[in-house]
Tab-separated table of C-alpha atoms in Angstrom:
chain	number	residue	atom	x	y	z
W	3	MET	CA	-94.919	-94.589	-10.016
W	4	THR	CA	-94.316	-95.106	-14.188
W	5	GLN	CA	-97.519	-93.462	-15.501
W	6	LEU	CA	-98.611	-94.912	-19.083
W	7	SER	CA	-99.933	-92.534	-21.472
W	8	ALA	CA	-104.000	-92.797	-22.127
W	9	ALA	CA	-102.874	-93.449	-26.331
W	10	GLN	CA	-100.726	-97.126	-24.774
W	11	THR	CA	-103.590	-98.194	-22.203
W	12	GLY	CA	-106.477	-97.510	-24.550
W	13	THR	CA	-108.545	-95.959	-22.181
W	14	PRO	CA	-111.423	-93.936	-22.165
W	15	GLY	CA	-109.388	-91.210	-22.265
W	16	SER	CA	-107.109	-91.698	-25.173
W	17	SER	CA	-106.196	-89.694	-27.203
W	18	SER	CA	-107.119	-90.898	-30.330
W	19	GLY	CA	-110.661	-91.236	-29.628
W	20	GLY	CA	-111.634	-87.976	-28.252
W	21	LYS	CA	-113.147	-90.140	-25.042
W	22	THR	CA	-113.648	-88.856	-21.391
W	23	LEU	CA	-114.832	-90.786	-18.030
W	24	TYR	CA	-118.068	-89.138	-17.991
W	25	GLY	CA	-120.276	-90.354	-21.330
W	26	GLY	CA	-117.690	-92.075	-23.210
W	27	LYS	CA	-118.296	-95.307	-25.086
W	28	GLY	CA	-116.083	-98.443	-24.131
W	29	THR	CA	-115.982	-102.154	-24.592
W	30	ARG	CA	-114.390	-102.341	-20.814
W	31	ARG	CA	-114.833	-101.416	-17.343
W	32	ILE	CA	-113.545	-98.483	-16.269
W	33	THR	CA	-110.465	-98.834	-13.905
W	34	VAL	CA	-108.521	-96.952	-11.752
W	35	ARG	CA	-105.221	-96.219	-14.185
W	36	ASP	CA	-107.877	-95.009	-16.292
W	37	ILE	CA	-109.163	-92.559	-13.060
W	38	ALA	CA	-105.103	-91.772	-12.275
W	39	LEU	CA	-105.011	-90.209	-15.677
W	40	ALA	CA	-108.186	-87.957	-15.864
W	41	LYS	CA	-106.470	-86.418	-12.964
W	42	GLU	CA	-103.412	-86.102	-15.389
W	43	ARG	CA	-105.314	-84.515	-17.306
W	44	GLY	CA	-107.442	-81.793	-15.332
W	45	GLU	CA	-110.714	-83.860	-15.812
W	46	LYS	CA	-114.034	-84.080	-14.006
W	47	TRP	CA	-115.855	-86.687	-13.007
W	48	PRO	CA	-119.423	-87.633	-10.904
W	49	MET	CA	-119.731	-90.634	-8.832
W	50	LEU	CA	-122.804	-91.655	-7.525
W	51	THR	CA	-123.788	-95.166	-5.062
W	52	ALA	CA	-125.745	-97.433	-6.362
W	53	TYR	CA	-127.118	-100.638	-4.394
W	54	ASP	CA	-129.489	-103.020	-7.354
W	55	ALA	CA	-129.120	-103.891	-10.301
W	56	MET	CA	-131.914	-102.099	-12.286
W	57	THR	CA	-130.765	-98.412	-11.064
W	58	ALA	CA	-127.426	-98.900	-11.306
W	59	SER	CA	-128.121	-99.657	-15.151
W	60	VAL	CA	-129.731	-96.425	-15.583
W	61	PHE	CA	-126.893	-95.222	-14.359
W	62	ASP	CA	-124.238	-96.496	-16.388
W	63	GLU	CA	-126.395	-95.623	-19.635
W	64	ALA	CA	-126.411	-92.651	-18.338
W	65	GLY	CA	-122.234	-92.849	-18.800
W	66	ILE	CA	-121.757	-92.272	-15.071
W	67	PRO	CA	-118.511	-93.610	-14.827
W	68	VAL	CA	-117.234	-95.099	-10.755
W	69	MET	CA	-120.620	-96.198	-8.802
W	70	LEU	CA	-120.178	-96.296	-5.489
W	71	VAL	CA	-121.838	-99.521	-2.995
W	72	GLY	CA	-122.006	-97.380	-0.280
W	73	ASP	CA	-122.822	-98.660	2.985
W	74	SER	CA	-125.169	-95.490	2.823
W	75	ALA	CA	-127.707	-98.220	1.537
W	76	GLY	CA	-127.661	-98.626	5.156
W	77	ASN	CA	-130.181	-95.195	5.959
W	78	CYS	CA	-131.552	-95.012	1.982
W	79	HIS	CA	-132.760	-98.900	1.266
W	80	LEU	CA	-131.979	-101.437	4.803
W	81	GLY	CA	-133.970	-98.789	7.019
W	82	TYR	CA	-131.422	-98.721	10.054
W	83	ASP	CA	-130.622	-95.198	11.270
W	84	THR	CA	-127.182	-95.025	10.389
W	85	THR	CA	-124.212	-96.908	8.480
W	86	VAL	CA	-123.225	-98.866	11.269
W	87	PRO	CA	-125.164	-101.733	12.021
W	88	VAL	CA	-124.663	-103.162	7.934
W	89	THR	CA	-123.358	-105.967	7.167
W	90	LEU	CA	-120.513	-108.101	4.841
W	91	ASP	CA	-122.892	-110.121	3.602
W	92	GLU	CA	-125.343	-107.430	2.655
W	93	MET	CA	-122.571	-105.233	1.292
W	94	THR	CA	-121.601	-108.225	-1.075
W	95	MET	CA	-125.051	-108.586	-1.891
W	96	LEU	CA	-126.181	-105.430	-3.405
W	97	ALA	CA	-122.459	-105.006	-4.868
W	98	ALA	CA	-122.766	-108.067	-6.813
W	99	ALA	CA	-126.201	-106.755	-7.793
W	100	VAL	CA	-124.808	-103.457	-9.276
W	101	VAL	CA	-121.874	-105.144	-10.626
W	102	ARG	CA	-124.830	-107.413	-12.931
W	103	GLY	CA	-126.848	-104.385	-13.795
W	104	THR	CA	-123.452	-102.443	-14.932
W	105	SER	CA	-121.137	-103.358	-18.074
W	106	ARG	CA	-118.579	-100.048	-18.047
W	107	ALA	CA	-118.404	-98.389	-14.897
W	108	LEU	CA	-115.873	-98.935	-12.389
W	109	ILE	CA	-117.910	-100.295	-8.958
W	110	VAL	CA	-116.683	-99.350	-5.794
W	111	GLY	CA	-117.747	-101.505	-2.897
W	112	ASP	CA	-118.013	-99.862	0.833
W	113	LEU	CA	-115.949	-102.322	3.701
W	114	PRO	CA	-118.679	-102.052	6.530
W	115	PHE	CA	-118.313	-101.068	9.635
W	116	GLY	CA	-116.114	-103.734	11.844
W	117	SER	CA	-115.272	-105.412	9.065
W	118	TYR	CA	-110.938	-103.678	8.737
W	119	GLN	CA	-111.073	-102.239	12.048
W	120	GLU	CA	-109.319	-105.275	13.188
W	121	GLY	CA	-106.366	-105.244	11.628
W	122	PRO	CA	-104.743	-105.570	8.005
W	123	VAL	CA	-105.678	-109.177	7.772
W	124	GLN	CA	-109.054	-108.652	8.382
W	125	ALA	CA	-109.123	-106.080	5.978
W	126	LEU	CA	-107.859	-108.604	3.137
W	127	ARG	CA	-110.230	-110.807	4.488
W	128	SER	CA	-113.359	-108.368	3.454
W	129	ALA	CA	-112.130	-106.774	0.590
W	130	THR	CA	-111.741	-110.339	-0.865
W	131	ARG	CA	-115.011	-111.242	-0.610
W	132	LEU	CA	-116.902	-107.704	-2.853
W	133	VAL	CA	-113.653	-108.964	-5.346
W	134	LYS	CA	-114.667	-112.584	-5.438
W	135	GLU	CA	-118.392	-113.011	-4.639
W	136	ALA	CA	-119.772	-109.411	-5.686
W	137	GLY	CA	-116.976	-108.206	-8.786
W	138	VAL	CA	-115.942	-104.995	-7.265
W	139	GLY	CA	-113.451	-102.934	-9.215
W	140	ALA	CA	-112.482	-101.764	-6.369
W	141	VAL	CA	-113.176	-101.358	-2.211
W	142	LYS	CA	-113.541	-98.045	0.318
W	143	LEU	CA	-112.483	-97.729	3.839
W	144	GLU	CA	-112.865	-94.951	6.119
W	145	GLY	CA	-109.825	-93.287	7.973
W	146	GLY	CA	-106.821	-91.813	6.996
W	147	GLU	CA	-103.247	-92.295	9.018
W	148	ARG	CA	-105.363	-94.969	11.217
W	149	SER	CA	-106.125	-96.913	8.218
W	150	HIS	CA	-102.582	-96.711	5.990
W	151	ARG	CA	-101.679	-100.592	6.766
W	152	GLN	CA	-104.622	-101.535	6.105
W	153	ILE	CA	-104.169	-100.058	2.087
W	154	GLU	CA	-101.064	-100.941	2.081
W	155	LEU	CA	-101.670	-104.667	2.346
W	156	LEU	CA	-104.696	-104.489	0.266
W	157	VAL	CA	-102.777	-102.469	-2.438
W	158	GLU	CA	-99.806	-104.620	-1.820
W	159	SER	CA	-102.374	-107.957	-2.407
W	160	GLY	CA	-104.147	-106.026	-6.175
W	161	ILE	CA	-106.816	-105.150	-4.712
W	162	PRO	CA	-107.565	-100.876	-5.282
W	163	VAL	CA	-108.995	-99.437	-2.380
W	164	MET	CA	-110.365	-95.922	-2.352
W	165	ALA	CA	-110.357	-93.884	1.060
W	166	HIS	CA	-112.595	-91.813	2.970
W	167	ILE	CA	-111.655	-89.318	5.393
W	168	GLY	CA	-112.903	-85.786	6.343
W	169	LEU	CA	-116.814	-86.966	8.353
W	170	THR	CA	-116.664	-90.854	8.395
W	171	PRO	CA	-120.146	-91.920	9.056
W	172	GLN	CA	-119.083	-95.204	10.596
W	173	SER	CA	-117.777	-93.379	13.318
W	174	VAL	CA	-120.618	-90.971	13.856
W	175	ASN	CA	-120.512	-92.272	17.393
W	176	ALA	CA	-117.680	-90.876	18.096
W	177	MET	CA	-117.794	-87.386	15.553
W	178	GLY	CA	-121.176	-86.666	15.304
W	179	TYR	CA	-122.959	-85.620	11.927
W	180	ARG	CA	-120.494	-81.689	11.791
W	181	VAL	CA	-117.892	-80.341	9.510
W	182	GLN	CA	-114.565	-81.830	9.702
W	183	GLY	CA	-110.737	-80.094	8.998
W	184	ARG	CA	-112.049	-76.658	11.147
W	185	GLY	CA	-109.575	-74.716	12.746
W	186	GLU	CA	-105.775	-75.051	12.225
W	187	GLU	CA	-104.729	-78.071	13.973
W	188	ALA	CA	-107.771	-80.432	12.682
W	189	ALA	CA	-106.412	-79.138	9.411
W	190	GLN	CA	-103.283	-80.033	9.531
W	191	GLN	CA	-104.035	-83.508	10.792
W	192	LEU	CA	-106.862	-83.754	7.145
W	193	LEU	CA	-103.632	-82.821	5.212
W	194	ARG	CA	-101.945	-85.831	7.189
W	195	ASP	CA	-104.582	-88.322	6.770
W	196	ALA	CA	-104.766	-87.021	2.983
W	197	LYS	CA	-101.166	-87.895	2.561
W	198	ALA	CA	-100.550	-90.823	4.488
W	199	VAL	CA	-103.476	-92.650	1.877
W	200	GLN	CA	-102.326	-91.741	-0.636
W	201	ASP	CA	-98.611	-93.493	0.303
W	202	ALA	CA	-100.695	-95.928	1.947
W	203	GLY	CA	-101.797	-96.668	-2.225
W	204	ALA	CA	-104.655	-95.426	-1.903
W	205	PHE	CA	-106.349	-94.617	-5.939
W	206	ALA	CA	-108.295	-91.675	-5.001
W	207	VAL	CA	-109.474	-90.213	-1.393
W	208	VAL	CA	-113.205	-88.727	-0.527
W	209	LEU	CA	-113.637	-85.925	1.380
W	210	GLU	CA	-116.507	-85.570	3.016
W	211	LEU	CA	-118.042	-82.105	4.993
W	212	VAL	CA	-114.514	-80.901	4.943
W	213	PRO	CA	-114.302	-76.459	4.597
W	214	ALA	CA	-114.161	-76.147	0.275
W	215	GLU	CA	-110.790	-74.423	1.118
W	216	LEU	CA	-108.616	-77.263	2.845
W	217	ALA	CA	-110.305	-79.462	0.239
W	218	ALA	CA	-108.946	-76.872	-2.608
W	219	GLU	CA	-106.066	-77.335	-1.159
W	220	VAL	CA	-105.785	-80.901	-0.353
W	221	THR	CA	-106.301	-81.795	-4.274
W	222	ARG	CA	-103.443	-79.341	-5.511
W	223	THR	CA	-101.727	-81.379	-2.390
W	224	LEU	CA	-101.667	-84.842	-3.757
W	225	HIS	CA	-101.601	-87.155	-6.865
W	226	ILE	CA	-104.394	-89.007	-6.192
W	227	PRO	CA	-108.496	-87.896	-7.575
W	228	THR	CA	-110.410	-85.917	-4.390
W	229	VAL	CA	-113.785	-87.295	-4.525
W	230	GLY	CA	-116.105	-84.175	-2.692
W	231	ILE	CA	-118.748	-84.797	-1.120
W	232	GLY	CA	-120.237	-81.287	0.852
W	233	ALA	CA	-116.112	-80.135	-0.239
W	234	GLY	CA	-116.901	-77.447	-2.498
W	235	PRO	CA	-116.447	-77.171	-6.586
W	236	GLU	CA	-112.424	-77.869	-6.779
W	237	THR	CA	-112.034	-81.655	-5.292
W	238	ASP	CA	-111.387	-84.039	-8.774
W	239	ALA	CA	-114.389	-85.534	-8.503
W	240	GLN	CA	-117.897	-84.946	-7.144
W	241	VAL	CA	-120.378	-87.456	-5.706
W	242	LEU	CA	-123.903	-87.259	-4.292
W	243	VAL	CA	-126.064	-90.323	-2.800
W	244	TRP	CA	-128.551	-91.286	-5.642
W	245	THR	CA	-131.855	-91.058	-3.513
W	246	ASP	CA	-130.835	-87.513	-2.196
W	247	MET	CA	-129.692	-86.716	-5.457
W	248	LEU	CA	-133.487	-87.293	-7.241
W	249	GLY	CA	-135.246	-86.372	-4.545
W	250	LEU	CA	-136.563	-89.609	-3.618
W	251	THR	CA	-135.171	-88.977	0.195
W	252	GLY	CA	-137.923	-88.158	2.681
W	253	GLY	CA	-137.439	-84.807	5.057
W	254	ARG	CA	-134.226	-82.971	5.315
W	255	VAL	CA	-130.903	-83.331	2.886
W	256	PRO	CA	-127.940	-81.672	3.501
W	257	LYS	CA	-127.073	-78.609	2.567
W	258	PHE	CA	-124.576	-80.009	-0.013
W	259	VAL	CA	-126.911	-81.543	-1.382
W	260	LYS	CA	-128.477	-80.287	-5.572
W	261	GLN	CA	-131.583	-82.129	-6.488
W	262	TYR	CA	-132.184	-82.776	-10.108
W	263	ALA	CA	-135.320	-84.485	-10.011
W	264	ASN	CA	-138.320	-84.431	-6.743
W	265	LEU	CA	-138.943	-88.573	-7.828
W	266	ARG	CA	-141.237	-88.849	-4.221
W	267	ASP	CA	-143.537	-87.072	-5.291
W	268	VAL	CA	-143.339	-89.351	-8.734
W	269	MET	CA	-143.755	-92.059	-6.624
W	270	THR	CA	-145.932	-90.546	-4.279
W	271	GLY	CA	-148.474	-89.582	-7.021
W	272	ALA	CA	-147.876	-92.364	-8.982
W	273	ALA	CA	-148.874	-94.901	-6.420
W	274	LYS	CA	-152.187	-92.919	-5.030
W	275	ALA	CA	-153.517	-92.760	-9.164
W	276	PHE	CA	-153.260	-96.730	-8.998
W	277	ALA	CA	-154.912	-97.497	-5.393
W	278	GLU	CA	-157.803	-94.581	-6.313
W	279	ASP	CA	-157.806	-96.654	-10.692
W	280	VAL	CA	-158.584	-99.708	-7.860
W	281	VAL	CA	-160.826	-98.772	-5.900
W	282	ALA	CA	-163.175	-97.281	-8.486
W	283	GLY	CA	-162.695	-100.586	-10.520
W	284	SER	CA	-161.188	-98.465	-13.358
W	285	PHE	CA	-158.432	-100.587	-13.833
W	286	PRO	CA	-157.657	-103.304	-14.697
W	287	GLN	CA	-160.016	-102.371	-17.930
W	288	GLU	CA	-160.011	-104.494	-20.993
W	289	GLU	CA	-156.432	-104.225	-22.819
W	290	HIS	CA	-155.202	-104.469	-19.340
W	291	SER	CA	-156.722	-108.376	-19.150
W	292	VAL	CA	-155.570	-111.816	-20.689
W	293	HIS	CA	-157.514	-114.485	-22.348
């Protein structure tokens, strides 16, 4: 595949502007070509999940270059125990909101369980909905060798694909939530999966809950970017579920999560303060009243 230089494409990584994926300014959305050029430069970049326009607009202002409208919304926002019940209708609605709330970030929409497993034609039909109705710039689907044909048809049809291997949450009923790629046989399978999605045309691949040494090997082996989540520090990019990252998730969070704030405590405190003001009759006061 012919690679154009950053200067030729006028991307956020353009050497003339000294721009990067993270925090760069631009008048157009980041594309998968920009992502490829970042790999060439050895630039690391962040990705966060987003499920609504307001949150997405904050991350866009913060310079986050790629946002994933993940089916993790099932756990974070829709009240499901796993991602399995999430529907394509739900993903389309959430992805459209994120697209409307952003202007620069590349928006990647998850294909939920049951929307692509039947084969390439079903995958194309589902991905087309996310592109046409929600306006996403790419889609993500789980699976390595088993999803090769789906990825290939989507890419041939002009839909960029981010792959997802290692722990694949949609397969929780088959594999559970445990580290993937431990042991020689499992490691070799993960390497085969990584090469399969690259050969099929994926522009990037998520490595979830994979031993750091194996993730580093995959990153060195592939020419497409790797996006780690619980996969150590050597991947090209890192992604976190935003409610985990900002401390909104209740209870235990995975070991690989770093919490950069504690929004749950902030929101709980604010809600209690509001309730106490109402009960005490101290809200609203004159300055909050309309005449």
